[in-house]
Coordinates of C-alpha atoms and ligand atoms in Angstrom, one line a residue:
X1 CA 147.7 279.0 54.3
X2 CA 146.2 275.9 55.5
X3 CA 146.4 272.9 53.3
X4 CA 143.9 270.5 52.7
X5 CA 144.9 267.1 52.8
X6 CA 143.5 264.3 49.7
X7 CA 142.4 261.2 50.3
X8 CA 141.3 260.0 46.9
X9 CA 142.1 256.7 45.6
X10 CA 143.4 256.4 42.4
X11 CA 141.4 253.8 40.0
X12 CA 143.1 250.5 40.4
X13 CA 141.2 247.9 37.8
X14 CA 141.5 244.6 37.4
X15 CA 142.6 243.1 34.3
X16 CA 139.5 240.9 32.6
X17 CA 142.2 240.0 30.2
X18 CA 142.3 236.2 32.7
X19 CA 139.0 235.6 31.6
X20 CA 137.6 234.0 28.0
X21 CA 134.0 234.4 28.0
X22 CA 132.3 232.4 25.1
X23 CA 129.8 234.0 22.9
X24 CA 127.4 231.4 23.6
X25 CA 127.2 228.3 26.6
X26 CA 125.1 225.1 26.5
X27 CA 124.8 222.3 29.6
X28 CA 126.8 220.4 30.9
X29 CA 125.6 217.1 31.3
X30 CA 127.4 213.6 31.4
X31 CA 131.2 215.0 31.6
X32 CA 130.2 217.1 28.2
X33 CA 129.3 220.8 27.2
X34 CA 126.4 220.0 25.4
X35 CA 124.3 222.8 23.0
X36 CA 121.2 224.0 24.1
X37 CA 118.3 224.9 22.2
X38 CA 117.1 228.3 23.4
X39 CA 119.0 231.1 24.6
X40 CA 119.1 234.2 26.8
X41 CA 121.3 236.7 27.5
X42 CA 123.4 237.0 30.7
X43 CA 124.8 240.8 31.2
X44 CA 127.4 242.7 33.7
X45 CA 125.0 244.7 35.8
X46 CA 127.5 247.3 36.5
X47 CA 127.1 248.3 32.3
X48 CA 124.5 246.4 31.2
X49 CA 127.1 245.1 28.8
X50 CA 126.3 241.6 27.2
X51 CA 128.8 238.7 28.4
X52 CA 126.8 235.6 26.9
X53 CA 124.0 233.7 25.5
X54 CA 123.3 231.1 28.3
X55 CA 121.2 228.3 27.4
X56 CA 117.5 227.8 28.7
X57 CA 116.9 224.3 29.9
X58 CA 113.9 222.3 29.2
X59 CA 111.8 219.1 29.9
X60 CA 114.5 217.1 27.5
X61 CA 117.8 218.4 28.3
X62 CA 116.6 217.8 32.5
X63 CA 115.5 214.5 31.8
X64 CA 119.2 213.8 29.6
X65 CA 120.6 215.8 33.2
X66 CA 119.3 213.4 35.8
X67 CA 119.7 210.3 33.6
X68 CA 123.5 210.8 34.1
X69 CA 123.0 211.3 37.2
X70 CA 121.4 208.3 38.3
X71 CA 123.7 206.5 35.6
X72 CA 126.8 208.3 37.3
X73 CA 125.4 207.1 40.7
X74 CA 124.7 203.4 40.1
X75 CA 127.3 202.4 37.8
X76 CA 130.1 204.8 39.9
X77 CA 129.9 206.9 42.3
X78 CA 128.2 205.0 44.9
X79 CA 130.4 202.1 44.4
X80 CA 133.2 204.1 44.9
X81 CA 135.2 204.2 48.6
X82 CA 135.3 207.3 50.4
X83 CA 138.7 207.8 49.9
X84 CA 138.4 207.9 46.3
X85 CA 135.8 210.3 46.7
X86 CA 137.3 212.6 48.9
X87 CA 140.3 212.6 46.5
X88 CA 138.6 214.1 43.4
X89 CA 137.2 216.9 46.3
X90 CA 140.4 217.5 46.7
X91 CA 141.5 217.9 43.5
X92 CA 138.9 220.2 42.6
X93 CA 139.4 222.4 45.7
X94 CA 143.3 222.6 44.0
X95 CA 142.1 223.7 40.8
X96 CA 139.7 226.1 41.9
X97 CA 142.4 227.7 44.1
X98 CA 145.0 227.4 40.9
X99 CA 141.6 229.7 38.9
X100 CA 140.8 232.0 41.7
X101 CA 141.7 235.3 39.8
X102 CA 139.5 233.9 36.7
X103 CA 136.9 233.3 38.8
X104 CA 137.2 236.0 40.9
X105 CA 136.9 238.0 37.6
X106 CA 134.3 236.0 36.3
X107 CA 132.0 236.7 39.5
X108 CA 132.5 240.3 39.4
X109 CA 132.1 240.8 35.7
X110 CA 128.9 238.7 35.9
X111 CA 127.5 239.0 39.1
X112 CA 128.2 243.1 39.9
X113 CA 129.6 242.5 43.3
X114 CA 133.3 244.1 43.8
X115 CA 136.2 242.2 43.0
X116 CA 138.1 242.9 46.4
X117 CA 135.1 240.5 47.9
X118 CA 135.0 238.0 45.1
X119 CA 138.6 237.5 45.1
X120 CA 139.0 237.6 49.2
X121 CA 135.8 236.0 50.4
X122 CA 133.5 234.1 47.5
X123 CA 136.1 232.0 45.8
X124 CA 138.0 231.2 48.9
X125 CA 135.3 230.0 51.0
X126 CA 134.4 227.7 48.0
X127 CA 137.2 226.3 47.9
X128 CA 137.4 225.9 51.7
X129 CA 133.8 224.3 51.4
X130 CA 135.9 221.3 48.9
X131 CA 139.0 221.2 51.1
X132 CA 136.3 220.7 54.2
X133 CA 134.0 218.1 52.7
X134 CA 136.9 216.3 51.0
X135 CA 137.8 215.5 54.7
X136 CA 134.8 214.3 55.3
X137 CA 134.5 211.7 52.5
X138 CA 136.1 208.8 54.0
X139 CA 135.0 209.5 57.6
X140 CA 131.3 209.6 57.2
X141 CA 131.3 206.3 59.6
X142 CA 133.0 208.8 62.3
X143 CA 130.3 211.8 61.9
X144 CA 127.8 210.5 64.4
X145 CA 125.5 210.0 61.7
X146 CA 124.7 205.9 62.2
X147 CA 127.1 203.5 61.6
X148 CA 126.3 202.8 58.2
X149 CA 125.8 206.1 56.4
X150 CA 124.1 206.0 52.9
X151 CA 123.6 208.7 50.2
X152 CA 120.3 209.9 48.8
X153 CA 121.2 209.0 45.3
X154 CA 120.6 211.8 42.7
X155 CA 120.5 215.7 44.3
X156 CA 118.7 218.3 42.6
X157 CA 120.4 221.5 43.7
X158 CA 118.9 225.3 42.8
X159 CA 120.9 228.2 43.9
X160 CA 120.4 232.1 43.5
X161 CA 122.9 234.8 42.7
X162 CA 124.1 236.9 45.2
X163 CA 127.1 234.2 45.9
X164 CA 127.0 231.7 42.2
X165 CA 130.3 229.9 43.3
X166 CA 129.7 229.8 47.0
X167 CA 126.1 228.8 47.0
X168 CA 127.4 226.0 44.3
X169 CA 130.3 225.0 46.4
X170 CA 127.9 225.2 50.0
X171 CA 125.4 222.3 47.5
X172 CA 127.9 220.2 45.5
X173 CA 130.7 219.8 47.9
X174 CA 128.9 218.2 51.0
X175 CA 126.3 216.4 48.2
X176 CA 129.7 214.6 46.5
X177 CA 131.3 214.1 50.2
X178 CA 128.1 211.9 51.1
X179 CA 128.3 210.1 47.9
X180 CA 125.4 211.6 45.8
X181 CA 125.5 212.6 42.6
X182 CA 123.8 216.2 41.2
X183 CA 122.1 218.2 39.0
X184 CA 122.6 221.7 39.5
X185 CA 120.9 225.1 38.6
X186 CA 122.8 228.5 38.8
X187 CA 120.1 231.5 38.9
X188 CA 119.5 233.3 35.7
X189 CA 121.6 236.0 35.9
X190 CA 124.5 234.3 36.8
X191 CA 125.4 231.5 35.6
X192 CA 129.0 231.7 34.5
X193 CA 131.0 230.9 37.3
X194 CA 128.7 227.5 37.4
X195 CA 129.8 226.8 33.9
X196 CA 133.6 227.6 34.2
X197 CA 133.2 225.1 37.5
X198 CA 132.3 222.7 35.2
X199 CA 135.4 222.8 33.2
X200 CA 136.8 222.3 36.8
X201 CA 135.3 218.9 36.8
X202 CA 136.6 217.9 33.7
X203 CA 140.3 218.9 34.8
X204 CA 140.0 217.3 37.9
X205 CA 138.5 213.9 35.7
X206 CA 135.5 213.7 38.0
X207 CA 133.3 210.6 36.5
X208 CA 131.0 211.7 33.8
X209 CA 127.3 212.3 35.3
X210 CA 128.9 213.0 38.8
X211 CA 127.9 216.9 38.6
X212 CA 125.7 218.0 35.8
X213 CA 124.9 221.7 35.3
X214 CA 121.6 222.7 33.3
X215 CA 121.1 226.5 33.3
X216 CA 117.8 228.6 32.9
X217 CA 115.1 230.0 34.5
X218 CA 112.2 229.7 37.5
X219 CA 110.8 226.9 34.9
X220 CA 114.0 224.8 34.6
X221 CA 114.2 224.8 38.8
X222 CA 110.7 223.5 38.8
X223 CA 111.4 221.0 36.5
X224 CA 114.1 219.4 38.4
X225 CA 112.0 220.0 41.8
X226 CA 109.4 217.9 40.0
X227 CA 111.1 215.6 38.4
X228 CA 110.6 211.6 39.5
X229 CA 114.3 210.8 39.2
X230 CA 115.4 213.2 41.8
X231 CA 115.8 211.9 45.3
X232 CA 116.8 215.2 47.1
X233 CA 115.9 218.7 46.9
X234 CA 118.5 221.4 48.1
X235 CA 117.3 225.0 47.5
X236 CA 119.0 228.6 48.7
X237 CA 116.7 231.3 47.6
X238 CA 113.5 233.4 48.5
X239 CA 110.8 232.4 50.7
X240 CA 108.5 232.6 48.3
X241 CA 109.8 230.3 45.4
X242 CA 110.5 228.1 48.8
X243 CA 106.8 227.5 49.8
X244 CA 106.5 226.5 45.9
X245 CA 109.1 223.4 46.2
X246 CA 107.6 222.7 50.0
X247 CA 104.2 222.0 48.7
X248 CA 105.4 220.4 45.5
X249 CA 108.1 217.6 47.2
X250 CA 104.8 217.4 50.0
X251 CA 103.1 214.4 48.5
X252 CA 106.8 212.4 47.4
X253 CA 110.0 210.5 48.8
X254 CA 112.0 213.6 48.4
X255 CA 113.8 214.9 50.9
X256 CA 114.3 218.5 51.0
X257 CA 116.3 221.1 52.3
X258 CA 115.2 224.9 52.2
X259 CA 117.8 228.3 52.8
X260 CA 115.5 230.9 52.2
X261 CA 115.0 235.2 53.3
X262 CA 116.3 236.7 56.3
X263 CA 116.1 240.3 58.3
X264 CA 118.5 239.6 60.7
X265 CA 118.5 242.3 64.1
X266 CA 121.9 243.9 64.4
X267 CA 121.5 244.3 68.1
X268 CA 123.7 247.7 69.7
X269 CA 123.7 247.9 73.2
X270 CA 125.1 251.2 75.1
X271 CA 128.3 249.4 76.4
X272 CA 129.3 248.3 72.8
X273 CA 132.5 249.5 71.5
X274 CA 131.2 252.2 69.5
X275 CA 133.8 252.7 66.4
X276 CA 134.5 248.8 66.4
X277 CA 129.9 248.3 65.9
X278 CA 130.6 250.6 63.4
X279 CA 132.5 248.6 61.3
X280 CA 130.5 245.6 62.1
X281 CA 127.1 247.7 61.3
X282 CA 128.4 248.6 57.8
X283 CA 129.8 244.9 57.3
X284 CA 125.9 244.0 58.5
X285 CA 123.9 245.5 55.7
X286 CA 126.5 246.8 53.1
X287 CA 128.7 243.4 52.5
X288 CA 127.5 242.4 48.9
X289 CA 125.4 245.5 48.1
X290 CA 123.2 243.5 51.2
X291 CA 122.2 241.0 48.8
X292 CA 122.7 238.7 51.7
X293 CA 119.9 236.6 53.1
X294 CA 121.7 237.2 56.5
X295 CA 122.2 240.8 56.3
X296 CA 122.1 243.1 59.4
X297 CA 119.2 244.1 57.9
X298 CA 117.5 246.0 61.0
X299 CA 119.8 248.0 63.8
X300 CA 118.4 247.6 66.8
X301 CA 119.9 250.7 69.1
X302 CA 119.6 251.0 72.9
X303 CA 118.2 254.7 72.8
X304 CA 121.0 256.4 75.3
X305 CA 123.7 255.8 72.3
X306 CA 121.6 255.8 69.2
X307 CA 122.0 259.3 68.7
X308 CA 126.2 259.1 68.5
X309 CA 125.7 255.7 67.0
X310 CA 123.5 257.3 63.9
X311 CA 126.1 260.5 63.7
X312 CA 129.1 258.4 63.8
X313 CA 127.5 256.0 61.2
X314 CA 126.4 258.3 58.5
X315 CA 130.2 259.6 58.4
X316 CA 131.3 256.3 58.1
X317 CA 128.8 255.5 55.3
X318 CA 129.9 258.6 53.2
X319 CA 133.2 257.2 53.0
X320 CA 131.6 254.1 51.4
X321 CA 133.4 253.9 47.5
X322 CA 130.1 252.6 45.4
X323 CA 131.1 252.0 41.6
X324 CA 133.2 250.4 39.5
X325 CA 133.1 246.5 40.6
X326 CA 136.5 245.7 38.9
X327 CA 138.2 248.3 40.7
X328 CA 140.6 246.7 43.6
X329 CA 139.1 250.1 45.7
X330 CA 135.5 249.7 45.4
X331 CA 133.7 248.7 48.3
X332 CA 130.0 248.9 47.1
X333 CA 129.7 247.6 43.5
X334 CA 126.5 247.0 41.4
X335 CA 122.9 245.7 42.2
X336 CA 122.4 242.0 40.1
X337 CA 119.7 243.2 38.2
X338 CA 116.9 245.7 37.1
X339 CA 114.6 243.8 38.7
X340 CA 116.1 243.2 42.1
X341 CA 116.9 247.4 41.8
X342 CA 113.1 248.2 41.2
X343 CA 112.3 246.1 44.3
X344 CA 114.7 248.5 46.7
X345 CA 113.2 251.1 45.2
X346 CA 109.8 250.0 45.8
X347 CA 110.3 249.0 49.2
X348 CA 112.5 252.2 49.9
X349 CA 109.5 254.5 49.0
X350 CA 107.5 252.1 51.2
X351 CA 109.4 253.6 54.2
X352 CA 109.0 257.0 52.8
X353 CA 105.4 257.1 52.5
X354 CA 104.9 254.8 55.9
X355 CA 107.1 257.8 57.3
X356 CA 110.5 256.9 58.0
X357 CA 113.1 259.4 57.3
X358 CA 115.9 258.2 54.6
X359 CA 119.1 259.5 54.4
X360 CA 121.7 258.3 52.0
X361 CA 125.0 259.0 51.7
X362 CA 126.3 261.4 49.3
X363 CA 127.8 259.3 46.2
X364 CA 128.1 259.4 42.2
X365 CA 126.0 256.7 40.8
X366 CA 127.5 255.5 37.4
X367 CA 124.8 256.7 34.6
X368 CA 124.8 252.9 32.8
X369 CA 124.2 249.7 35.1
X370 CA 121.9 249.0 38.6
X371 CA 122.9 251.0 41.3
X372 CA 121.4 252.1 44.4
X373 CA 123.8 254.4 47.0
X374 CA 124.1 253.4 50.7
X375 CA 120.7 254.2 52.5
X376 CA 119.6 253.8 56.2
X377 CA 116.1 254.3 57.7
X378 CA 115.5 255.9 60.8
X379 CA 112.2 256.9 62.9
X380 CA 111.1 252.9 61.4
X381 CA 108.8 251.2 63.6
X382 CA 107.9 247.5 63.8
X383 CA 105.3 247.4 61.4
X384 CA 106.7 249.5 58.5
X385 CA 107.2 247.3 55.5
X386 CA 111.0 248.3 54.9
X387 CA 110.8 246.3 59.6
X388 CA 109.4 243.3 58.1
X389 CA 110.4 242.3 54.4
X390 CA 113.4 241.4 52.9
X391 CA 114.5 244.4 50.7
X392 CA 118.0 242.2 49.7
X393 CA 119.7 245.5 48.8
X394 CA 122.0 248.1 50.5
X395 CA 119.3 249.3 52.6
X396 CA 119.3 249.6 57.0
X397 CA 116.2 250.1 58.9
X398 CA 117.0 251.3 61.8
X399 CA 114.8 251.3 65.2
X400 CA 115.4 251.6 69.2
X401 CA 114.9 250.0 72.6
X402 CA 115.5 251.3 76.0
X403 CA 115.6 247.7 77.7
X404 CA 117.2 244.2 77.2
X405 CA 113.7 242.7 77.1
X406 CA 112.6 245.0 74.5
X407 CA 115.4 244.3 72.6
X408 CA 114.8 241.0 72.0
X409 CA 111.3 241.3 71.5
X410 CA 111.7 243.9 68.7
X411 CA 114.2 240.9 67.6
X412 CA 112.0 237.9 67.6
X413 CA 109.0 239.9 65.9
X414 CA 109.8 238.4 62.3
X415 CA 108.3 235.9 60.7
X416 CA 111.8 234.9 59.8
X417 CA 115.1 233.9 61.7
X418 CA 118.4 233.0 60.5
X419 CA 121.0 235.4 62.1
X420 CA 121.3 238.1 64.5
X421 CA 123.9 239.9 65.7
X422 CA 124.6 241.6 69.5
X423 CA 127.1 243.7 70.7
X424 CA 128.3 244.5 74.1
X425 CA 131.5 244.2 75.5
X426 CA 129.7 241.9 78.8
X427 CA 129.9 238.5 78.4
X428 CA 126.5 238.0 80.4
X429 CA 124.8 239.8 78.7
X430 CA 125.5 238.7 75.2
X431 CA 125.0 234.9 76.6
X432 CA 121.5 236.1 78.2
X433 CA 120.5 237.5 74.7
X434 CA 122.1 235.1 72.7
X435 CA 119.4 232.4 74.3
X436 CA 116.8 234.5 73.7
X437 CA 117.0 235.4 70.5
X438 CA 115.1 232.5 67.6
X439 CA 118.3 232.9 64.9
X440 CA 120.2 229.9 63.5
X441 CA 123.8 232.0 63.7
X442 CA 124.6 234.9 66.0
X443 CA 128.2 237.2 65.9
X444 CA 129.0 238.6 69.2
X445 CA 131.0 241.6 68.2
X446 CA 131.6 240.5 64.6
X447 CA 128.9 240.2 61.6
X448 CA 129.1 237.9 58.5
X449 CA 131.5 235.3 59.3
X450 CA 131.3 232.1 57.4
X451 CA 133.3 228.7 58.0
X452 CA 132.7 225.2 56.3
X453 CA 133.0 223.7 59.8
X454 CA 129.6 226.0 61.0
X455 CA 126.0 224.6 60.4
X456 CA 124.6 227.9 59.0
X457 CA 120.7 227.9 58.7
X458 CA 117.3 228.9 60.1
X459 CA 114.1 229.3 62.1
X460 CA 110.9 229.6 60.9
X461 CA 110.0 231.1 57.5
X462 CA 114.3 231.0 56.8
X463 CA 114.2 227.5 56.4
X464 CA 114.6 223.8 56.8
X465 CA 118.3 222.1 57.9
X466 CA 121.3 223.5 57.8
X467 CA 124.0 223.8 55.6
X468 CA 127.9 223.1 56.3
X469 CA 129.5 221.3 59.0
X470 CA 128.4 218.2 60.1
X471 CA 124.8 218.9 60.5
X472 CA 125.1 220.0 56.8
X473 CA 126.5 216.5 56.0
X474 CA 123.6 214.9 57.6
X475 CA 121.2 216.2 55.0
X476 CA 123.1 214.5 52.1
X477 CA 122.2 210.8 54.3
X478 CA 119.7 209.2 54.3
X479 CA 117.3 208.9 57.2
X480 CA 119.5 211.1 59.0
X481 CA 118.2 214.4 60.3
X482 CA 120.4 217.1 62.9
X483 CA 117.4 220.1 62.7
Ligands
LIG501 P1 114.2 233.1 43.6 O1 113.9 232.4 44.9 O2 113.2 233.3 42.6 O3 115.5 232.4 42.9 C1 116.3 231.4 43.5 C2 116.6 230.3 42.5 O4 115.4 229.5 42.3 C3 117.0 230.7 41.1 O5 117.9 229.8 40.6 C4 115.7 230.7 40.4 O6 115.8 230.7 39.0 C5 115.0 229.5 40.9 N1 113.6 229.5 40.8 C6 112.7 230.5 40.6 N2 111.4 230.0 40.6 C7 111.5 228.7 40.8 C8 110.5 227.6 40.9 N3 109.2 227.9 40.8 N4 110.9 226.4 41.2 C9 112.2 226.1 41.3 N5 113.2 227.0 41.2 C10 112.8 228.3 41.0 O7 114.9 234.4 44.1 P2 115.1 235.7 43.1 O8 116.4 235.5 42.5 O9 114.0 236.0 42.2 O10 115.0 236.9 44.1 C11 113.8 237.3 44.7 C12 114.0 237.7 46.1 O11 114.3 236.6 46.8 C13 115.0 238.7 46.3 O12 114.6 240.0 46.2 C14 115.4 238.4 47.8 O13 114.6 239.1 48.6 C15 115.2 237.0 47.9 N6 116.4 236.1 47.8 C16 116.9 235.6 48.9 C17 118.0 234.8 48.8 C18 118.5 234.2 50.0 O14 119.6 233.7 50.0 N7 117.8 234.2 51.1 C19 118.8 234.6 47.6 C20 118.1 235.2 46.4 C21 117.0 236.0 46.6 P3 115.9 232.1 38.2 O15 117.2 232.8 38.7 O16 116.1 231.7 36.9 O17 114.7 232.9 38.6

């Protein structure tokens, strides 16, 4: 008799025993933890478990926030060589490396996302972003930036939650480099990895005031976009919320810089390497359950392979794992919250009623936490809802082309532009389309690849500047812009 041969993976958790979560946080302003007044609760979203009470920021404890940053700036930081900067970067890129694990654990417990990809990609690349800008600290008079490079003064930084650490280390790194000082907001529903950062700070012995973290809501990141005593706004979020801070910092001095929504083409052309596009299709939309503002959100197929392509992918995609974030196997973990999971619902039936046909693969959702199984779209035409809006959730729409022109056109017809991605194995062809296509970062046979060293932002409604590299830098200088 013919046996059938098991692939299952046994359960391989990681231990939360690294981690100490507190019953209750405050701020952290002026080198101190210091108690809030109202609280909220942050959960795991994979069991809608309660980690913490995090504190709710107002008008006072903003104000006390940006005092110590201007006090920080004046009295320290921006009398301080670029040496000595770069130094303390460097010490804190150690001692995030020496915590990985806990904050690898952290992310995952807080944030949903699995643990292989916050302990292999998120706390890695933050620290990379320190190691990077700590190089940078005493050579700012070598960037090509003008010969006398000088900070803002005091940043106001806002960041969302489908990569806490990262998104904090993409802000506070390059802000500290250029000699500013900062006042920070995680998102609501994740701010613990911005909070055990700032114990990081106080290892490393980073002046008081130098970073200050005030968690909370929408409110608290309008108070610090409004507030007089902030010189630069840096913001990584949706488009929406990013029209808000445009018109607000309009009428004032501040400078601003804007990462916003994405729905980055996935281009497939018919010479591609078929099981390699694969891969790079399911890294595309179903890295971080697709909560990723440059997700491979749309697959563009040249119709004489989209047939194999769709077969080949839907067996891949039933192999996805979805569940249990801690476990060292899962490859699909939880979505952030209710709220973001009623959204990719909403815009899921969208395509069903509009008349796309869904298919999802075959999985076991968990009965507690936010979940939502692999889905892709086909039969979707440009002006289907699920074509034009960011559904930030593990979702593919999924349309065709029979030329190169049409391609790109199907491409460029977004209001937004911040990655694409093309794949063909001839070089002429991916340089032809690479020109043509209106995206601040394209992967040629690869998808979602970060580096400190890349400027990573986009056109249109995806954005003002760029963050990382040296065009990343720039935006921390005054008077110095590299859109
Ligand atoms: P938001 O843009 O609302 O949140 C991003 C950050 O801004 C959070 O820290 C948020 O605080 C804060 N914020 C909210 N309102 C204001 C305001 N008026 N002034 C200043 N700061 C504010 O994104 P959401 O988290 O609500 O997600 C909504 C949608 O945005 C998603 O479904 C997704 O489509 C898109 N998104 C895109 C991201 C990207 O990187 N491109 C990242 C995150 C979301 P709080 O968390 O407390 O609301």
């Amino acid at each position: 008799m013919e046996e059938k041969l098991s692939f299952e993976y046994a359960p391989a958790p990681e231990s939360r025993a690294l981690v100490t979560i507190k019953p209750k946080y405050g701020h952290f302003i002026g080198g101190k933890f210091v108690a809030g007044s109202k609280h909220f609760p942050t959960i795991n979203p994979a069991t809608e478990e309660v980690l913490s009470q995090i504190s709710l920021a107002g008008k006072t404890d903003v104000d006390a926030a940006v005092k110590a940053a201007r006090k920080a700036y004046t009295i320290t930081w921006s009398k301080m060589s670029g040496k000595e900067r770069g130094k303390y970067l460097f010490r804190i890129a150690r001692i995030m490396q020496e915590h990985s694990r806990e904050f690898a654990v952290l992310e995952t417990l807080d944030n949903g996302k699995p643990i292989r990809e916050s302990r292999d990609v998120d706390i890695p690349l933050a620290a990379a972003h320190f190691f990077y800008h700590a190089g940078w600290a005493d050579k700012l008079e070598y960037a090509g930036l003008g010969t006398t490079p000088k900070a803002h003064g005091v940043a106001g930084q806002i960041i969302p939650w489908n990569f806490p650490l990262l998104m904090l280390a993409w802000k506070v790194a390059p802000a500290l480099a250029a000699g500013n000082t900062v006042v920070l907001k995680p998102a609501e529903t994740t701010s613990l990895t911005a909070l055990l950062f700032a114990e990081v700070c106080q290892q490393a012995e980073l002046p008081a005031g130098v970073v200050n973290i005030v968690t909370g809501d929408g409110s608290t990141g309008a108070l610090i976009v409004n507030h007089p005593g902030i010189d630069k706004i840096a913001f990584t979020g949706s488009t929406e919320v990013g029209k808000i801070i445009a018109r607000a910092v309009a009428p004032t001095n501040k400078s601003v810089t804007l990462e916003l929504g994405g729905k980055a083409a996935n281009i497939i052309f018919e010479d591609a390497a078929i099981d390699e596009s694969i891969e790079g299709i399911v890294n595309g939309i179903f890295f971080n359950q697709g909560h990723v503002c440059c997700a491979g959100s749309r697959l563009i197929l040249q119709e004489s392979v989209a047939e194999e392509v769709i077969e080949k992918l839907k067996n891949r995609m039933a192999k996805i794992r979805v569940g249990d974030p801690m476990d060292k196997n899962t490859d699909l973990g939880a979505i952030n919250s209710n709220d973001q999971l009623l959204k990719i619902r909403e815009l899921s039936a969208a395509g069903d009623t509009e008349g796309a046909q869904r298919w999802s693969a075959p999985c076991e959702l968990p009965g507690k936490g936010f979940w939502f199984a692999p889905t892709i779209f086909t039969g979707v035409t440009q002006a289907h809802r699920i074509a034009r809006e960011e559904i930030f959730g593990p979702v593919l729409s999924v349309l065709t082309f029979r030329t190169p022109q049409e391609a790109i056109d199907k491409a460029n017809n977004t209001p937004f532009g911040l990655s694409a991605g093309i794949w063909s194995e001839k070089g002429s062809k991916v340089l032809w389309a690479s020109q043509q296509l209106r995206a601040g970062v394209i992967w040629t046979n690869t998808f979602n690849k970060f580096d400190p060293t890349s400027p990573f932002g986009g056109y249109k409604e995806s954005g003002w500047g760029r963050e990382g590299g040296r065009h990343g830098l720039s935006a921390y200088l005054k008077g110095v812009s590299h859109e």
